Short mmCIF file of C-alpha atoms and ligand atoms in Angstrom, two decimals:
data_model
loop_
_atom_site.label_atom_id
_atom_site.label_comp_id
_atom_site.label_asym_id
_atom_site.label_seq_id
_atom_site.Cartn_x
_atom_site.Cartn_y
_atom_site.Cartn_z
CA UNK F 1 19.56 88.61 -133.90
CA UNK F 2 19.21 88.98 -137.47
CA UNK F 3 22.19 90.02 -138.21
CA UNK F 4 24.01 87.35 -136.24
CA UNK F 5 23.02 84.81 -139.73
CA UNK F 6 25.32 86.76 -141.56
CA UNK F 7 28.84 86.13 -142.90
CA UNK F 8 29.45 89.26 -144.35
CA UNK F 9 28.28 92.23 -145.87
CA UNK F 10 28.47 92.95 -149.52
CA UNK F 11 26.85 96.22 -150.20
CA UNK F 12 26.63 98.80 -147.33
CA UNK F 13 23.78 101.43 -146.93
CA UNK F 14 26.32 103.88 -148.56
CA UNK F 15 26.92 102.18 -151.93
CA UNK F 16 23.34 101.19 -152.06
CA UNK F 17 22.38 104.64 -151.70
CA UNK F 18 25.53 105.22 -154.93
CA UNK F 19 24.19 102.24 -156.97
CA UNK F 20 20.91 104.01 -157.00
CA UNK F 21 20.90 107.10 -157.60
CA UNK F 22 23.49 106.39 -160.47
CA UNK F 23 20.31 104.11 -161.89
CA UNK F 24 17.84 106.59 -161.35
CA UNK F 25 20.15 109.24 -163.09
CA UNK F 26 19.99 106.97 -166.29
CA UNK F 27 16.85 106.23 -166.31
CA UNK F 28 15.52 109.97 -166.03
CA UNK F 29 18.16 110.82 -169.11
CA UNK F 30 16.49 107.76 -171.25
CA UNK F 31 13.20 108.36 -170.27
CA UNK F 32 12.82 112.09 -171.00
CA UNK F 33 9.57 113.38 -172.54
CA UNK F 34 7.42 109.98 -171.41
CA UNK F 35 5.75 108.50 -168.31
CA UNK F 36 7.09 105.19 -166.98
CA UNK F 37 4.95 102.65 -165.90
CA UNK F 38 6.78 100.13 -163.10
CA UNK F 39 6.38 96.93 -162.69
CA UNK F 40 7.43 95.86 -159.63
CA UNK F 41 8.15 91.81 -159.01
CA UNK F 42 6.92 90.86 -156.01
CA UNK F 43 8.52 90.94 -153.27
CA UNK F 44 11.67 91.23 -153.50
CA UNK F 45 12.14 94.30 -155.91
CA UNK F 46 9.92 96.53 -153.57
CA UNK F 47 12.48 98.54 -151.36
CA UNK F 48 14.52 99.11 -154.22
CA UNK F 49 11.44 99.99 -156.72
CA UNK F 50 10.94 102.77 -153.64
CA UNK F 51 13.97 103.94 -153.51
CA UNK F 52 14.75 103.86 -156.93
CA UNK F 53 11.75 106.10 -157.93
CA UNK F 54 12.74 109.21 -155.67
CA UNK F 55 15.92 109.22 -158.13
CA UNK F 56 13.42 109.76 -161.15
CA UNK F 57 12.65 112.70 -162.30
CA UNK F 58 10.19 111.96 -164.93
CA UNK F 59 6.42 110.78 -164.35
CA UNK F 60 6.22 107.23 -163.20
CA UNK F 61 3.29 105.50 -162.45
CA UNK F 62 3.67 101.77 -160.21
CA UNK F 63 2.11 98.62 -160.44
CA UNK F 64 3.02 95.00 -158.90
CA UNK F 65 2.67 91.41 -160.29
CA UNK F 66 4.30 88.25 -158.58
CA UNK F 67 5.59 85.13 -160.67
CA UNK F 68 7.31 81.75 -159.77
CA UNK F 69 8.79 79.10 -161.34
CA UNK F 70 6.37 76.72 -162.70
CA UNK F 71 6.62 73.11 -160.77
CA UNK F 72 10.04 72.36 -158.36
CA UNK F 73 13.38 72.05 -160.09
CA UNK F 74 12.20 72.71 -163.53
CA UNK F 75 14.17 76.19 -164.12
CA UNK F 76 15.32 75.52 -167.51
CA UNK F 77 12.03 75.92 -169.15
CA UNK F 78 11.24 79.77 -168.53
CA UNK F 79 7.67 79.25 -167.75
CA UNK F 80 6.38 80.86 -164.98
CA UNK F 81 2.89 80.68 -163.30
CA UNK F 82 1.53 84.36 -162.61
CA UNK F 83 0.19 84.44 -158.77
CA UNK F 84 -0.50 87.74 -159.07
CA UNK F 85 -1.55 90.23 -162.63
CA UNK F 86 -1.14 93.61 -162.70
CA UNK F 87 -3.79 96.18 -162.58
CA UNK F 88 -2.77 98.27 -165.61
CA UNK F 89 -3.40 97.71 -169.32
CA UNK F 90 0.19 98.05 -170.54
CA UNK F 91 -0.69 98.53 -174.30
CA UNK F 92 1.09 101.58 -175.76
CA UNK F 93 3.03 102.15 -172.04
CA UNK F 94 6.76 101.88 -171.49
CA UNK F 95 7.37 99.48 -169.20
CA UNK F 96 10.71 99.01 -167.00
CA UNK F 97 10.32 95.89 -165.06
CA UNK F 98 11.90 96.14 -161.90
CA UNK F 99 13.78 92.84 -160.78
CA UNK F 100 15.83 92.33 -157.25
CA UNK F 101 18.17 90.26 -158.54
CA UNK F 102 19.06 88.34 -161.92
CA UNK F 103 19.70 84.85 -161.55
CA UNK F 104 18.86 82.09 -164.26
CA UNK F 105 16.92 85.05 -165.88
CA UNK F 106 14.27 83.04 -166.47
CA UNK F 107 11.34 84.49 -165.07
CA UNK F 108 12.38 88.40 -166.96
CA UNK F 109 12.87 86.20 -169.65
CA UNK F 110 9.57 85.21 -169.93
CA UNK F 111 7.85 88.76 -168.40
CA UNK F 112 9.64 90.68 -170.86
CA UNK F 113 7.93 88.02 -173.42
CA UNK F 114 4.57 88.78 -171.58
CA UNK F 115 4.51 92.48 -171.55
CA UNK F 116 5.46 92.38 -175.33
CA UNK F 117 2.60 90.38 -176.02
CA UNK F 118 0.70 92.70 -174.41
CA UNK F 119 1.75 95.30 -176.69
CA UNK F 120 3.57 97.68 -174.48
CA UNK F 121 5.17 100.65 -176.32
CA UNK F 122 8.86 99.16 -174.97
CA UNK F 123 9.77 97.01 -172.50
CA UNK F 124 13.15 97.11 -170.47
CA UNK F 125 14.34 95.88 -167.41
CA UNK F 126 16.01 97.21 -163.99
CA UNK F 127 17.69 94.66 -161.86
CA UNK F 128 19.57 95.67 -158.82
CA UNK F 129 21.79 92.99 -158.86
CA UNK F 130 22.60 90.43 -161.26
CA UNK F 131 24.37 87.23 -161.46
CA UNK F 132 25.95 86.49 -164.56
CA UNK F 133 27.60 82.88 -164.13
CA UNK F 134 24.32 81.69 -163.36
CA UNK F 135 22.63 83.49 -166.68
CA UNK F 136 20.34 80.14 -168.80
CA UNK F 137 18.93 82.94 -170.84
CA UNK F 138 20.41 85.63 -173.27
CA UNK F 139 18.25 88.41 -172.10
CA UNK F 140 18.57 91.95 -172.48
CA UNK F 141 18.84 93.74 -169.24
CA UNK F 142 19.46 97.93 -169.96
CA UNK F 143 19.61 98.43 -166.38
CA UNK F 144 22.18 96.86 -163.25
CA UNK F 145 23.07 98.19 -160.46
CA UNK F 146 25.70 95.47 -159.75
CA UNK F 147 27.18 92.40 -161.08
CA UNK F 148 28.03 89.74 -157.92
CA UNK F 149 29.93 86.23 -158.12
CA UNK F 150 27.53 83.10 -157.39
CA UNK F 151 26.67 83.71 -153.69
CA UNK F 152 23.39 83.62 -152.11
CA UNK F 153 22.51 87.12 -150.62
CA UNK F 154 19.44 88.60 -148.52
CA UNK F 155 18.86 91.87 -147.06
CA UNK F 156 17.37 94.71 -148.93
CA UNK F 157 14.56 93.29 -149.90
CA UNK F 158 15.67 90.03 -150.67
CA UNK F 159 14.93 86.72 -148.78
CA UNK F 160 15.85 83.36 -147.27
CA UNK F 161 12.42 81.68 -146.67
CA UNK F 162 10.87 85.04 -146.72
CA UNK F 163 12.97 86.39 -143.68
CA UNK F 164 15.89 88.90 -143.98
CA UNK F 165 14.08 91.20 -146.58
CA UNK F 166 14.16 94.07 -143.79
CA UNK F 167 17.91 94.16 -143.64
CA UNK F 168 19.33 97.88 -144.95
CA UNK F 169 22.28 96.20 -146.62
CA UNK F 170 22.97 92.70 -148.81
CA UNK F 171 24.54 90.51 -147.07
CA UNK F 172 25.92 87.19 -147.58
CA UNK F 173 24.28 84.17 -145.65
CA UNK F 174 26.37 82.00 -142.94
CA UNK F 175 26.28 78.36 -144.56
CA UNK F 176 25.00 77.00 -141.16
CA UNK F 177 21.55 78.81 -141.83
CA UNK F 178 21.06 76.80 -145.14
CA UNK F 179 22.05 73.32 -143.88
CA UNK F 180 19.12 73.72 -140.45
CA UNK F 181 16.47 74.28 -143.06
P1 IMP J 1 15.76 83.66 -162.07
O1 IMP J 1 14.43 83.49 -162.74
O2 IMP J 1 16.50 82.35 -161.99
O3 IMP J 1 16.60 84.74 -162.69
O4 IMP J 1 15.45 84.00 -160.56
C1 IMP J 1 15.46 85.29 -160.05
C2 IMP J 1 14.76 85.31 -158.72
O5 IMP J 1 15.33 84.34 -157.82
C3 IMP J 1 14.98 86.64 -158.03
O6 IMP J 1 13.95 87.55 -158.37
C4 IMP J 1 14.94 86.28 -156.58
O7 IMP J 1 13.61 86.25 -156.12
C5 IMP J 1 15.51 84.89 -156.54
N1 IMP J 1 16.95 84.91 -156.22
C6 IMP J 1 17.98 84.59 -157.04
N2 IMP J 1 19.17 84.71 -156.42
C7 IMP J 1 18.89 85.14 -155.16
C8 IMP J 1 19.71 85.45 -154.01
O8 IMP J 1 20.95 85.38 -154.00
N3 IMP J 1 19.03 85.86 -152.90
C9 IMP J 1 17.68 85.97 -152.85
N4 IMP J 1 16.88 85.67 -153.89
C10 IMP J 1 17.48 85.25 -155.04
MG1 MG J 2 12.36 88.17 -157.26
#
């Protein structure tokens, strides 16, 4: 079972449900008067992007890109290859990028830097959870759900070699799972 790989859970269903709504609250109260455009990072921002939007109440409109970290190991640099480009012009749109979680902040770092470029009308960033010891870049980040210590978590959307995204709650991975990879 899945839920037999994990050590503990951090956030429950209940304060996810909290977290989110608070978000969504702020968001609507900052946003009044224009349409959002979301981008969603693939994949693990897309339960939460789904939730979060049903806590919106002003127009939002959704598209999807997918980024990783250029080469193996090389994190410090902030480039980032784009696997997958959005559909949407974003000139003259205002853009929240929606992030799972904040690590390095490398790759918002350098989407934020992207969607500028592309001349959105503003550019900010949602990130449901964020890990600040770990932070390489001073970025910006108007949105968090929750700050969390150094600890590698899956479950609500978020992965371990792509399994555990389906998980309702973040939980914190057994140490046993790493070390049979
Ligand atoms: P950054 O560019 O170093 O900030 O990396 C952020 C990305 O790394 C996130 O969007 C996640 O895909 C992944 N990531 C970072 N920490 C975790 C974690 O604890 N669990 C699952 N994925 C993580
Ligand atoms: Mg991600």
């Amino acid at each position: 079972m899945l839920k037999d790989d994990i050590k503990e859970i951090m956030i429950d269903e209940e304060k996810i449900k909290e977290i989110v709504s608070d978000l969504g609250r702020r968001i609507s109260e900052d946003y009044a008067g224009k349409e959002i455009l979301m981008v969603v990072v693939l994949k693990g921002s897309v339960i939460f992007a789904a939730d979060l939007m049903r806590y919106i109440d002003v127009p939002v409109k959704l598209d999807f890109l997918q980024a990783s970290s250029y080469g193996s190991g090389t994190k410090s640099s902030g480039i980032i290859n784009i696997k997958r480009d959005l559909e949407n012009d974003v000139m003259g749109r205002h853009v929240l990028i929606i992030e799972d979680i904040v690590d390095s902040g490398n790759t918002l770092a350098a989407l934020k830097r992207m969607m500028s470029e592309r001349q959105a009308a503003s550019v900010k960033i949602c990130s449901f959870l964020s890990k600040p010891s770990r932070r390489e870049q001073d970025i910006e980040i108007e949105y968090i759900g929750m700050d969390i210590p150094d600890e590698f978590v899956v479950g609500y959307g978020m992965d371990f070699n792509e399994a555990y995204r389906q998980l309702p709650y973040v939980g914190v991975l057994k140490p046993q799972v790493y070390a049979s990879v």
